[in-house]
mmCIF file of C-alpha atoms and ligand atoms in Angstrom:
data_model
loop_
_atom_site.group_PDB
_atom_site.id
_atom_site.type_symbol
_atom_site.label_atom_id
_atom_site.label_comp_id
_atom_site.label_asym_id
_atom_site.label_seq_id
_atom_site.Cartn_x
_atom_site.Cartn_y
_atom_site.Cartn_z
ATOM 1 C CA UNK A 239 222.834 63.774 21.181
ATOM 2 C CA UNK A 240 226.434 65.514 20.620
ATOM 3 C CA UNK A 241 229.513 65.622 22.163
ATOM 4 C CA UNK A 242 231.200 67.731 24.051
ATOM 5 C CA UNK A 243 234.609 66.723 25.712
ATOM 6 C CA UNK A 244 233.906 62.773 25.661
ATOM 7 C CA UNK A 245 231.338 63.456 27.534
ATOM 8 C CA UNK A 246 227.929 63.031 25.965
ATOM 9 C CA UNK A 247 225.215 65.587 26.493
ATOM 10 C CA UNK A 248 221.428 64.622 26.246
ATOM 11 C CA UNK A 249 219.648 66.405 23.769
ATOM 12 C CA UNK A 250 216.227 65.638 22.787
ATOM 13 C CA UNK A 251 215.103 64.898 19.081
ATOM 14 C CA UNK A 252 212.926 67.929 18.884
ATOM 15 C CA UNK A 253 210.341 69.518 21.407
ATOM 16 C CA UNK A 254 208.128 66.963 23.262
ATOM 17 C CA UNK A 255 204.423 67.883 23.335
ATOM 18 C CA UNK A 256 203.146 67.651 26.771
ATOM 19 C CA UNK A 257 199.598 67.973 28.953
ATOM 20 C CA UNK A 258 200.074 67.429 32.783
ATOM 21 C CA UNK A 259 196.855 66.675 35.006
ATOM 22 C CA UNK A 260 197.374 67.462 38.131
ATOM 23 C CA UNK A 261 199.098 69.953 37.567
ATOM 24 C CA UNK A 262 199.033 72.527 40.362
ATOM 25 C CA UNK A 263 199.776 69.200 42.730
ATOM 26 C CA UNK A 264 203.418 68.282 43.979
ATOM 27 C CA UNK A 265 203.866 66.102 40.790
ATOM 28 C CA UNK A 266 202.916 68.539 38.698
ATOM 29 C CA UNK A 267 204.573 71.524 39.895
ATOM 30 C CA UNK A 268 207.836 69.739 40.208
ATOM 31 C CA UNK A 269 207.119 68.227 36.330
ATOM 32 C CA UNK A 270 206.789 71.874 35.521
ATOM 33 C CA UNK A 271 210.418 72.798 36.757
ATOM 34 C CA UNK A 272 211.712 70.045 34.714
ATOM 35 C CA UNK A 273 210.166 71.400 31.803
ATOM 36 C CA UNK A 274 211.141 75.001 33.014
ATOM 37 C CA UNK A 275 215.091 73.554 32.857
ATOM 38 C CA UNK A 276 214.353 72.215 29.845
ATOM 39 C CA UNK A 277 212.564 74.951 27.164
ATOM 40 C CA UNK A 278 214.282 73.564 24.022
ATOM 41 C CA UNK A 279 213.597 69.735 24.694
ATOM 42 C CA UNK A 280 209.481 70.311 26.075
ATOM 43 C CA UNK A 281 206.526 72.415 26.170
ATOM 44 C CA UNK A 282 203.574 71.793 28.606
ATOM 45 C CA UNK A 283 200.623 72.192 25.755
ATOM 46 C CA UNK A 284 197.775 71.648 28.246
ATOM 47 C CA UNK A 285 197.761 71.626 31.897
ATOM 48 C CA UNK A 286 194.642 70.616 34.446
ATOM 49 C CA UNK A 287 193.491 71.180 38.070
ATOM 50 C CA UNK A 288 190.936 70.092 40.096
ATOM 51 C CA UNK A 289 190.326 73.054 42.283
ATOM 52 C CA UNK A 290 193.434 75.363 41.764
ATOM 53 C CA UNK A 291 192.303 77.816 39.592
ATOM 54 C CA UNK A 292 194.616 80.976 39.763
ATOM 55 C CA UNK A 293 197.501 78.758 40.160
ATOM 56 C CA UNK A 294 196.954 76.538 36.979
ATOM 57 C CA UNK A 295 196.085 79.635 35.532
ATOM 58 C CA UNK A 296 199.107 81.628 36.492
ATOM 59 C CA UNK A 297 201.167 78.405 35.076
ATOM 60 C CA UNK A 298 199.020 78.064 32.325
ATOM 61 C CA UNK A 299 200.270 81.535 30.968
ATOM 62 C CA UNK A 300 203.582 81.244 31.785
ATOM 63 C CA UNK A 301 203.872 77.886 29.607
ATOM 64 C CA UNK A 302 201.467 79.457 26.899
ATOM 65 C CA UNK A 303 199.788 76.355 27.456
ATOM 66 C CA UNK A 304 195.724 75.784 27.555
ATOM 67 C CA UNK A 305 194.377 75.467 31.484
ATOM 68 C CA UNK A 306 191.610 73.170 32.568
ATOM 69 C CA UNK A 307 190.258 73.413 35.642
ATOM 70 C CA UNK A 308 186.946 71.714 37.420
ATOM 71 C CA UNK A 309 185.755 68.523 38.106
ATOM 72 C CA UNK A 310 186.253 67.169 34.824
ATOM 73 C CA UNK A 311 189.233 69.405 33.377
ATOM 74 C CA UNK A 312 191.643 66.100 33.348
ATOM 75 C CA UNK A 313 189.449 64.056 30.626
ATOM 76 C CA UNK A 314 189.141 67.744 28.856
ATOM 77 C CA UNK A 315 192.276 68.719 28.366
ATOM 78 C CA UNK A 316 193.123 65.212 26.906
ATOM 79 C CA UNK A 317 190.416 65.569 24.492
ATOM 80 C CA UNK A 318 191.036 68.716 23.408
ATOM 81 C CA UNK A 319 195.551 68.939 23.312
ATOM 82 C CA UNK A 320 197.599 67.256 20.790
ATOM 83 C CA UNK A 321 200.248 66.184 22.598
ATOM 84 C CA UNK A 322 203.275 63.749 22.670
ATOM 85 C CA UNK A 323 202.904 62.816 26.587
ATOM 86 C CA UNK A 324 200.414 62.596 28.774
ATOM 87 C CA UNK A 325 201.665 63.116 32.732
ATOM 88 C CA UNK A 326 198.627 61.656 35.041
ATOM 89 C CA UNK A 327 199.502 62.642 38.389
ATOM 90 C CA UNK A 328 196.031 63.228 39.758
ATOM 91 C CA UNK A 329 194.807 61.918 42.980
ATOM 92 C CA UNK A 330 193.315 58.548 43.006
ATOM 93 C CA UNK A 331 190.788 56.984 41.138
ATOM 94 C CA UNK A 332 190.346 60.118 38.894
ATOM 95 C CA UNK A 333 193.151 59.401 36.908
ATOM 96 C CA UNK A 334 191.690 56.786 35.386
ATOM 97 C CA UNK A 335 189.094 57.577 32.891
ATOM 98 C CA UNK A 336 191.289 60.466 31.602
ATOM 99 C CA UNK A 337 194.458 57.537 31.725
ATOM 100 C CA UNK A 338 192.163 55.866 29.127
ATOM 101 C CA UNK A 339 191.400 59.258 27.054
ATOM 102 C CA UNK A 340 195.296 59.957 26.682
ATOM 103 C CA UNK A 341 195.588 56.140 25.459
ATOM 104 C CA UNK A 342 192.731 56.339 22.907
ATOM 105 C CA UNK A 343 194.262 59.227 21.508
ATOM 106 C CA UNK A 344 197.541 57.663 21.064
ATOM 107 C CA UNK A 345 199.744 59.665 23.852
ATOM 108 C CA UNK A 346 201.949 57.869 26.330
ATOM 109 C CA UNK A 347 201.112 58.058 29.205
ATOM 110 C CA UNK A 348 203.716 58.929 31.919
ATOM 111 C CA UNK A 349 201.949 57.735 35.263
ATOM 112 C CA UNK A 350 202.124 59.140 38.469
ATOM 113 C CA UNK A 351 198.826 57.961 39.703
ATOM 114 C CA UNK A 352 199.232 54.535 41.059
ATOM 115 C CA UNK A 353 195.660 53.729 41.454
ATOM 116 C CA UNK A 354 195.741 53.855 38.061
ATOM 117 C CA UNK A 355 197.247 50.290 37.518
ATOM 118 C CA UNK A 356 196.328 49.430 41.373
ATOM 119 C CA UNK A 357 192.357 49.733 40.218
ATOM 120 C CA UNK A 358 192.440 48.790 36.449
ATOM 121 C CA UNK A 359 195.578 47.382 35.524
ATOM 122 C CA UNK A 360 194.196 44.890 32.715
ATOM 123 C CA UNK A 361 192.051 47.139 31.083
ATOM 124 C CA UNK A 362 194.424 50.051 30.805
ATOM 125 C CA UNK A 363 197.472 47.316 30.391
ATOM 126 C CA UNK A 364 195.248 46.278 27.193
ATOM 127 C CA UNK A 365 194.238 49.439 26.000
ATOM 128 C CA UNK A 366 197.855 50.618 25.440
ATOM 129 C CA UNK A 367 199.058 47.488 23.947
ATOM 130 C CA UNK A 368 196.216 47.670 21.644
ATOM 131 C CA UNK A 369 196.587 51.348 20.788
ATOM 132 C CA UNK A 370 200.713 50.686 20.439
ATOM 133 C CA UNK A 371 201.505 53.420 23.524
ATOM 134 C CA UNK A 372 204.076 53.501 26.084
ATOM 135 C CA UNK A 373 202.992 53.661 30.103
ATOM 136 C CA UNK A 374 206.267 55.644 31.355
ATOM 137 C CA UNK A 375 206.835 54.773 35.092
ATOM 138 C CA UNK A 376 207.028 58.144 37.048
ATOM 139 C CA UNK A 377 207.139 56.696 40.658
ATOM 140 C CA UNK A 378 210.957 56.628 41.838
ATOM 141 C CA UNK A 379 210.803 52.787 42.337
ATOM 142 C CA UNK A 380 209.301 51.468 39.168
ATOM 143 C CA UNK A 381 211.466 54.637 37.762
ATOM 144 C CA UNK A 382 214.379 53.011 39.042
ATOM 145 C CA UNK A 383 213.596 49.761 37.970
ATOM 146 C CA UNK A 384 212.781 50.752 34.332
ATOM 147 C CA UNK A 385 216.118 52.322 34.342
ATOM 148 C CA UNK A 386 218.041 49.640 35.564
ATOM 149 C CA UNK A 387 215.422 47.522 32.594
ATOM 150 C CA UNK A 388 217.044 49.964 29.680
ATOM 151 C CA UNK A 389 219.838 47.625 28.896
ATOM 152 C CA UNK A 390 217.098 45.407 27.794
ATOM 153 C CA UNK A 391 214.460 42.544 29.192
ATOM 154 C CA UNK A 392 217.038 39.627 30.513
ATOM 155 C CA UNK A 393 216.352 37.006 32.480
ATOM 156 C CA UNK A 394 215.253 37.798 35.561
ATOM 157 C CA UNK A 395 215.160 36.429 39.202
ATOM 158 C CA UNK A 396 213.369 39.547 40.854
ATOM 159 C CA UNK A 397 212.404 43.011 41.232
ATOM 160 C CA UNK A 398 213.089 44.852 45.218
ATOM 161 C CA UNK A 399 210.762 48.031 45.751
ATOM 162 C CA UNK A 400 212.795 50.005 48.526
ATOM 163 C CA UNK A 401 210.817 51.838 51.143
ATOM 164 C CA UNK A 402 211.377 54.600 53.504
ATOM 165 C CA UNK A 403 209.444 53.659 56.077
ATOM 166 C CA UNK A 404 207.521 56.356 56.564
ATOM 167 C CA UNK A 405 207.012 58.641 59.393
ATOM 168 C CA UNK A 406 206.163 55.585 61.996
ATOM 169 C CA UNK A 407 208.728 53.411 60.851
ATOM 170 C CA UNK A 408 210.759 53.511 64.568
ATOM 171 C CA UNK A 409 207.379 54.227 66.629
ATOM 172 C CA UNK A 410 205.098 54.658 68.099
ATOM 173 C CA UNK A 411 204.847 50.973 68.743
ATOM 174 C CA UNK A 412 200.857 51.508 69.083
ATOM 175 C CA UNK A 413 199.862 53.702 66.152
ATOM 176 C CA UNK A 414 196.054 53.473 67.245
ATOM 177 C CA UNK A 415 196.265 57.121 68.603
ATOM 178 C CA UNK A 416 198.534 58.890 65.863
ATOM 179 C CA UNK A 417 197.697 62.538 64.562
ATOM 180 C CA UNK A 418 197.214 63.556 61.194
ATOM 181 C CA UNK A 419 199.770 66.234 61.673
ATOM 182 C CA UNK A 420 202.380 63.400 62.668
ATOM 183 C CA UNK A 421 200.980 60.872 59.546
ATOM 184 C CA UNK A 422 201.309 63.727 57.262
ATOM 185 C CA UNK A 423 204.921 64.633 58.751
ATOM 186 C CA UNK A 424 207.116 62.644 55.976
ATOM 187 C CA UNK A 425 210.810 62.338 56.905
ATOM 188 C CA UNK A 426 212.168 62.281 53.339
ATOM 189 C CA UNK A 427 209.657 62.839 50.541
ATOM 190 C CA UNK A 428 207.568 66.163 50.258
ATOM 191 C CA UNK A 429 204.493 64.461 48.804
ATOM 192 C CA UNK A 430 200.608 65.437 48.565
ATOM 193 C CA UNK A 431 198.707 64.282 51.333
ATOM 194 C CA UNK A 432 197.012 60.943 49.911
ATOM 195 C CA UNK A 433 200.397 59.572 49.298
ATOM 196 C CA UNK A 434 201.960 60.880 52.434
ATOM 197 C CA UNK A 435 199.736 59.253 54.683
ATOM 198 C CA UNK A 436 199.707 55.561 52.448
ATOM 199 C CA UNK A 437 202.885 55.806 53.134
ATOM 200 C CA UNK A 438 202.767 55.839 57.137
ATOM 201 C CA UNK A 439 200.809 53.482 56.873
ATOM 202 C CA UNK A 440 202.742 51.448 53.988
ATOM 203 C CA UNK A 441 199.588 51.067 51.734
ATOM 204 C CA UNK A 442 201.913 53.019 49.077
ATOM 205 C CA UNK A 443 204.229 49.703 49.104
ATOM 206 C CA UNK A 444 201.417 47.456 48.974
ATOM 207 C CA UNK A 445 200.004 49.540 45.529
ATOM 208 C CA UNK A 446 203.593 49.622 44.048
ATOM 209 C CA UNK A 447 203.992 45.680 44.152
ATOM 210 C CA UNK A 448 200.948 45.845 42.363
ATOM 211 C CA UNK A 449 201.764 48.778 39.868
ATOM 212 C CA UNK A 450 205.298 46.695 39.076
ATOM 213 C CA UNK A 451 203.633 43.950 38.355
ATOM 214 C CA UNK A 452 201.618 45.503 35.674
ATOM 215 C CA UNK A 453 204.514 47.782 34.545
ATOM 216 C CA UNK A 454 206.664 45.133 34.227
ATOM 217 C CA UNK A 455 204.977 41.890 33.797
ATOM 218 C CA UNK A 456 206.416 39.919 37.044
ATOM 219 C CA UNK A 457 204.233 38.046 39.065
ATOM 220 C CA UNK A 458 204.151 39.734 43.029
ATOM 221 C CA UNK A 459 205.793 36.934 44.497
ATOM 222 C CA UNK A 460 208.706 37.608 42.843
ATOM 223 C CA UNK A 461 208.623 41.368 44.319
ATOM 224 C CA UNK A 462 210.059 42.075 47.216
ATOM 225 C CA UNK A 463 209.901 45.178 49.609
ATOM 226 C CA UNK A 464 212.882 46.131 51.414
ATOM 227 C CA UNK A 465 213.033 49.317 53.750
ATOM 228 C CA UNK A 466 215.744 51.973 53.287
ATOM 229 C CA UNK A 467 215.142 55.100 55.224
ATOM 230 C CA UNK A 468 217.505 57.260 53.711
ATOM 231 C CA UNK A 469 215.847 57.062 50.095
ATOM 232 C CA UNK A 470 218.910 57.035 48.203
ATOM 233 C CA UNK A 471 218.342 53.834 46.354
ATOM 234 C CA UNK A 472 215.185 54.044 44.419
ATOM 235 C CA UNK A 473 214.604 50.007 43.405
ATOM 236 C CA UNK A 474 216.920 47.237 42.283
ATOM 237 C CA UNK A 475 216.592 44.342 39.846
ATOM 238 C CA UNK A 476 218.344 40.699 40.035
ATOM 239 C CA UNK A 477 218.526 38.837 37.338
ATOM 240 C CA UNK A 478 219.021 35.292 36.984
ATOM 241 C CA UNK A 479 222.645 35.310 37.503
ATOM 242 C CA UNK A 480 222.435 36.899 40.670
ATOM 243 C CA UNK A 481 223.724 40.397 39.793
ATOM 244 C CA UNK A 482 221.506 43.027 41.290
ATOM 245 C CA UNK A 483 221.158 46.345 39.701
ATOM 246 C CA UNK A 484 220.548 49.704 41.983
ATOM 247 C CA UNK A 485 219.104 53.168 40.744
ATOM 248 C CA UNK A 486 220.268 55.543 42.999
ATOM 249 C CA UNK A 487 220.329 59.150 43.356
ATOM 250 C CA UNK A 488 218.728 62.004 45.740
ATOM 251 C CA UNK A 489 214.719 61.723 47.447
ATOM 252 C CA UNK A 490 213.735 64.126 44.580
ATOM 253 C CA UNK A 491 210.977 63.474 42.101
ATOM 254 C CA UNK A 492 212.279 65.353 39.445
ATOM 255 C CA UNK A 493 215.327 62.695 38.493
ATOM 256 C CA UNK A 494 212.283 60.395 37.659
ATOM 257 C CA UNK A 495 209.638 63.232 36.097
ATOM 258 C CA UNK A 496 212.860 63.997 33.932
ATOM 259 C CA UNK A 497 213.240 60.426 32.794
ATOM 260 C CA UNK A 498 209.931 59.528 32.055
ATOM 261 C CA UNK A 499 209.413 62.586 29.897
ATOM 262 C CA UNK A 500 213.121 62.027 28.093
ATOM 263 C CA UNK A 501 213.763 58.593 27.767
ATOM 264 C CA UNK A 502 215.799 56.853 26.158
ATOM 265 C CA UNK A 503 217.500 60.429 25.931
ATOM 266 C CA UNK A 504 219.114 62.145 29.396
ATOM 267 C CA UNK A 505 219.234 65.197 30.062
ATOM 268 C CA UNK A 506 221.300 67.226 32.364
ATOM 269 C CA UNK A 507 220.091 67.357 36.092
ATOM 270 C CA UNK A 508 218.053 70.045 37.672
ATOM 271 C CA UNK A 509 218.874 70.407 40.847
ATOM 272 C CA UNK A 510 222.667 68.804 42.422
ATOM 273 C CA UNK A 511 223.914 65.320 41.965
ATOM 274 C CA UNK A 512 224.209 62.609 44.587
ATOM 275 C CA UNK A 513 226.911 63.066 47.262
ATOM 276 C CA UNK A 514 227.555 59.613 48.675
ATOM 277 C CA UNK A 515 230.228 60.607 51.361
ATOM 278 C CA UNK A 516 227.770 63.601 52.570
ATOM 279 C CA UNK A 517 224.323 60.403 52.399
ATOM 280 C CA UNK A 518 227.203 58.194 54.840
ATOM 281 C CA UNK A 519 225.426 54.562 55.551
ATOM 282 C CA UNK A 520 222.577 53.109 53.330
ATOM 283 C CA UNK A 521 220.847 50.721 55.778
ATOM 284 C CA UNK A 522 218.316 48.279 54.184
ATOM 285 C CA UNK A 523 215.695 45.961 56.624
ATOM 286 C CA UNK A 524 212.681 43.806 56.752
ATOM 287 C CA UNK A 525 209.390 46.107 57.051
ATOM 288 C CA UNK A 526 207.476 44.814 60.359
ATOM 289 C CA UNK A 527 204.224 43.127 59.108
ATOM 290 C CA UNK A 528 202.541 43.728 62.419
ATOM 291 C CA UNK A 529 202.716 47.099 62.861
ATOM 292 C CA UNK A 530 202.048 47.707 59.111
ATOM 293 C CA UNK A 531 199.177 45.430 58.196
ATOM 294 C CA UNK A 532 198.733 47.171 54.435
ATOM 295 C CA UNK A 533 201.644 45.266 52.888
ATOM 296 C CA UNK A 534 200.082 41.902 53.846
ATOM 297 C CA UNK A 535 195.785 43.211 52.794
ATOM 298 C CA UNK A 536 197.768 44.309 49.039
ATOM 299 C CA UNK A 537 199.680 41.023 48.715
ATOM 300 C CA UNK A 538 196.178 38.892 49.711
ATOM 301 C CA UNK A 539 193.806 41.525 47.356
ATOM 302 C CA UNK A 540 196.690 40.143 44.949
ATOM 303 C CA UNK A 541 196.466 36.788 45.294
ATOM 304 C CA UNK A 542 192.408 37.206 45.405
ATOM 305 C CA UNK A 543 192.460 38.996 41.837
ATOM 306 C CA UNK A 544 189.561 40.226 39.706
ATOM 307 C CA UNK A 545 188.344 43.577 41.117
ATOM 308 C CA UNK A 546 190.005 42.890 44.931
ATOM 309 C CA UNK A 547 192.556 45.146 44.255
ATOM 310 C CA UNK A 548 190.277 48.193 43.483
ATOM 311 C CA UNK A 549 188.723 47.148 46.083
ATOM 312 C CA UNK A 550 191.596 47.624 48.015
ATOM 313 C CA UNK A 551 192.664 50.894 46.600
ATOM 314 C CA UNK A 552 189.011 52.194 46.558
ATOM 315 C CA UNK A 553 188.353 51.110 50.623
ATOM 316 C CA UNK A 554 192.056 52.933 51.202
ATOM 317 C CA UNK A 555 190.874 56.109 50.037
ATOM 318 C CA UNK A 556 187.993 56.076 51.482
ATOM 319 C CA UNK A 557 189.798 55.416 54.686
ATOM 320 C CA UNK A 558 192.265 58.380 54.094
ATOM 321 C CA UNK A 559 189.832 60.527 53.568
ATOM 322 C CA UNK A 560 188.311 59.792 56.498
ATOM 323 C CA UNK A 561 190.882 59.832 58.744
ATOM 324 C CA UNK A 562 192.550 63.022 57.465
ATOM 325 C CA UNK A 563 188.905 64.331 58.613
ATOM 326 C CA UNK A 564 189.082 62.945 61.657
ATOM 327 C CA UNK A 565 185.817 60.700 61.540
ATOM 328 C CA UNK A 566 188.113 57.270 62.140
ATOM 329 C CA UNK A 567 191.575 57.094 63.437
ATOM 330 C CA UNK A 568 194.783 55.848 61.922
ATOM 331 C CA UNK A 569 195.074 51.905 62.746
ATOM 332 C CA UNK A 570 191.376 51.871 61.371
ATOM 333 C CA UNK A 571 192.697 52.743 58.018
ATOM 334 C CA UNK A 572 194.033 48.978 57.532
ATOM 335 C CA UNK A 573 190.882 47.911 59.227
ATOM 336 C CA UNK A 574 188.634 49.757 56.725
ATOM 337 C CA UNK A 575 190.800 47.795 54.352
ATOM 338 C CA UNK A 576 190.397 44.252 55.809
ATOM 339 C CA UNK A 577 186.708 44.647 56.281
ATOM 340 C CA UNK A 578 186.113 45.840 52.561
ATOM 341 C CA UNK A 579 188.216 42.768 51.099
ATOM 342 C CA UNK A 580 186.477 40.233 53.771
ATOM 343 C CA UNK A 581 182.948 41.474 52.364
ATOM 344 C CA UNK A 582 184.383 41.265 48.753
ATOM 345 C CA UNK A 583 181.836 39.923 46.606
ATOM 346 C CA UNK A 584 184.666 39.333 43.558
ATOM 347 C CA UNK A 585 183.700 40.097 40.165
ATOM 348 C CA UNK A 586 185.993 39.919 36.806
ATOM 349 C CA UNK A 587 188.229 43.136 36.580
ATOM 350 C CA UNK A 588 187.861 43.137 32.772
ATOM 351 C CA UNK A 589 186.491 47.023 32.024
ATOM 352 C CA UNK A 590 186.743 50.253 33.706
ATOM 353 C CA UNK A 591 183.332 50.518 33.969
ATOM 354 C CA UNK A 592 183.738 46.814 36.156
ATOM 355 C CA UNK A 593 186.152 48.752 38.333
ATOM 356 C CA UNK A 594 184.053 51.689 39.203
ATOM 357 C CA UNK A 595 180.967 49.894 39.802
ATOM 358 C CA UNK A 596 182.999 47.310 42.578
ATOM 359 C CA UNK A 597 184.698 51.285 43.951
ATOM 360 C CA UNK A 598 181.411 52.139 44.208
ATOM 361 C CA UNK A 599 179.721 49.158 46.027
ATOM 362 C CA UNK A 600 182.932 49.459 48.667
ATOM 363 C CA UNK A 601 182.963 52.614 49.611
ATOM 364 C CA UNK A 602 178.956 53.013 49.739
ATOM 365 C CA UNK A 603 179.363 49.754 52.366
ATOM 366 C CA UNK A 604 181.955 51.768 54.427
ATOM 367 C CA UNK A 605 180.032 55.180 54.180
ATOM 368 C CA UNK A 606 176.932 52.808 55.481
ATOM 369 C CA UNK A 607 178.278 50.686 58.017
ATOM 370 C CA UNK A 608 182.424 51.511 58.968
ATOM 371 C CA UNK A 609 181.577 54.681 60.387
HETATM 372 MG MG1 MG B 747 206.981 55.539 45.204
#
């Protein structure tokens, strides 16, 4: 770090290594800005997509990094990069075999793919203790919390996800006949589409209890989910005092990119600074457990443990995919949910291989006998 008129400025201790999967996705491509502003403090090494090819390309040589693209390019370019970091912001399940590949090899792993700790939370969880690595929160709410978590780990009373709601969040009051178009319409965050619509439907709260809870090592009762439209605040911690900490700044994904690829360092911003007069009102409420069902299936997969919450994760993107397609229609996402987790035959969540095998069973029973 130096100096510079009182004020310090954040430099890095050398270049950070750094392969990005996923990286022609929103994560990714906003990850690659931040490196982009940032030339002396990173370097992408390695970058993957699934199907983009000319775009990860096109980055790849830009970067002078190695590109990866295909079915399994995420577990390849782990294998074959030497790198510091390893951002996993894939969609879904994928990210987790190559989640484990990063660990193995001694990379932390800065996570963008909830389903990674939604689906296998104990095994990855164990795997980085084991292997002495760091799982960097990239998701603006556990962001936020690990931020307001820097000063270091005292007592505390609770952690509050804040949510925006979502496209739905002030109607329709029936959300049975809802378009794709309007699920995929996002008021505040420009997301991929996975995560766009588990937010309308407020899955994406239901997986973040679960991802704090193995982030951070606090039981899900003592997480709370508050909404807050605007976005502005990101999470906040109490502690046992009763003083409640707030990360705040603008609905962009880069603050948190930046900080999971600099911490403890900061650097300087990439794009313009909250303006608190110009965001006016922060409103905060109770999210509606009728009209969003989700919250309540991810708090009961929860309190079911074992492989319930895969289940839950697995079911939900089956049920995305399916709506997004048009085979069933929004309010039978949840439903696609509930059924899955009522049919659960629970099994020990101890392996990865444990949580593909009960992905597997769930969505072969909805391919079978939802649709
Ligand atoms: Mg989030």
């Amino acid at each position: 770090m130096s100096t510079e008129c009182g004020i310090i400025t954040g430099r890095m201790n050398g270049r950070k290594r750094i392969v990005i999967l996923g990286a022609t996705g929103s994560i990714g491509r906003s990850a690659l800005d931040v490196i982009r502003a940032h030339p002396d403090d990173f370097e992408a090494v390695a970058l993957s997509a699934h199907r983009s090819r000319e775009a990860c390309e096109s980055f790849a040589r830009e970067f002078g990094a190695k590109a990866f693209v295909g079915e399994d390019a995420a577990s390849r370019a782990v294998e074959e990069s030497d790198a510091d970091i390893c951002l996993v912001a894939t969609v879904g399940l994928s990210g987790i075999a190559p989640t484990m590949a990063a660990i193995e090899k001694g990379m932390d792993v800065a996570l963008a793919t909830k389903e990674v700790l939604v689906m296998a939370g104990a095994p990855v969880t164990h795997a980085a203790q084991a292997r002495g690595v760091r799982i960097l929160p990239v998701d603006s709410e556990h962001s936020a919390i690990f931020q307001c978590l820097a000063g270091g780990r005292q007592p505390l009373d609770s952690l509050t996800l804040t949510a925006s709601g979502g496209p739905f969040l002030d109607g329709p009051e029936d959300l049975s006949s809802v378009t794709v178009e309007q699920a995929l319409n996002h008021p505040r965050w420009k997301m991929g589409p996975k995560v766009t619509i588990d937010s309308a439907t407020m899955m994406n709260k239901g997986f973040e209890i679960l991802e704090a809870r193995w982030l951070f090592d606090v039981p899900a009762d003592r997480i709370d989910v508050v909404v807050h439209p605007e976005s502005i605040v990101h999470s906040l911690v109490t502690f046992a005092d009763g003083a409640t900490l707030a990360q705040l700044s603008p609905p962009d994904m880069r603050v948190a990119i930046q900080y999971a690829l600099s911490c403890p360092e900061r650097l300087p911003a990439v794009r313009a600074r909250l303006d608190l007069a110009a965001a006016g009102a922060l409103t905060f409420r109770r999210p509606d457990p009728v009209r969003f069902p989700c919250l309540r299936l991810a708090r009961e997969a929860i309190a079911a443990g074992g492989c319930a919450p895969a289940v839950l994760a697995a079911a939900d993107e089956w049920a995305v995919g399916a709506f997004v397609q048009g085979r069933i229609g929004f309010a039978d996402i949840p439903r696609a949910v509930e059924n899955s987790l009522e049919k659960l035959d629970n099994a020990p969540c101890d392996s990865v291989e444990a949580v593909f095998e009960a992905a597997r069973r769930a969505v072969e029973r909805l391919e079978t006998r939802f649709c």
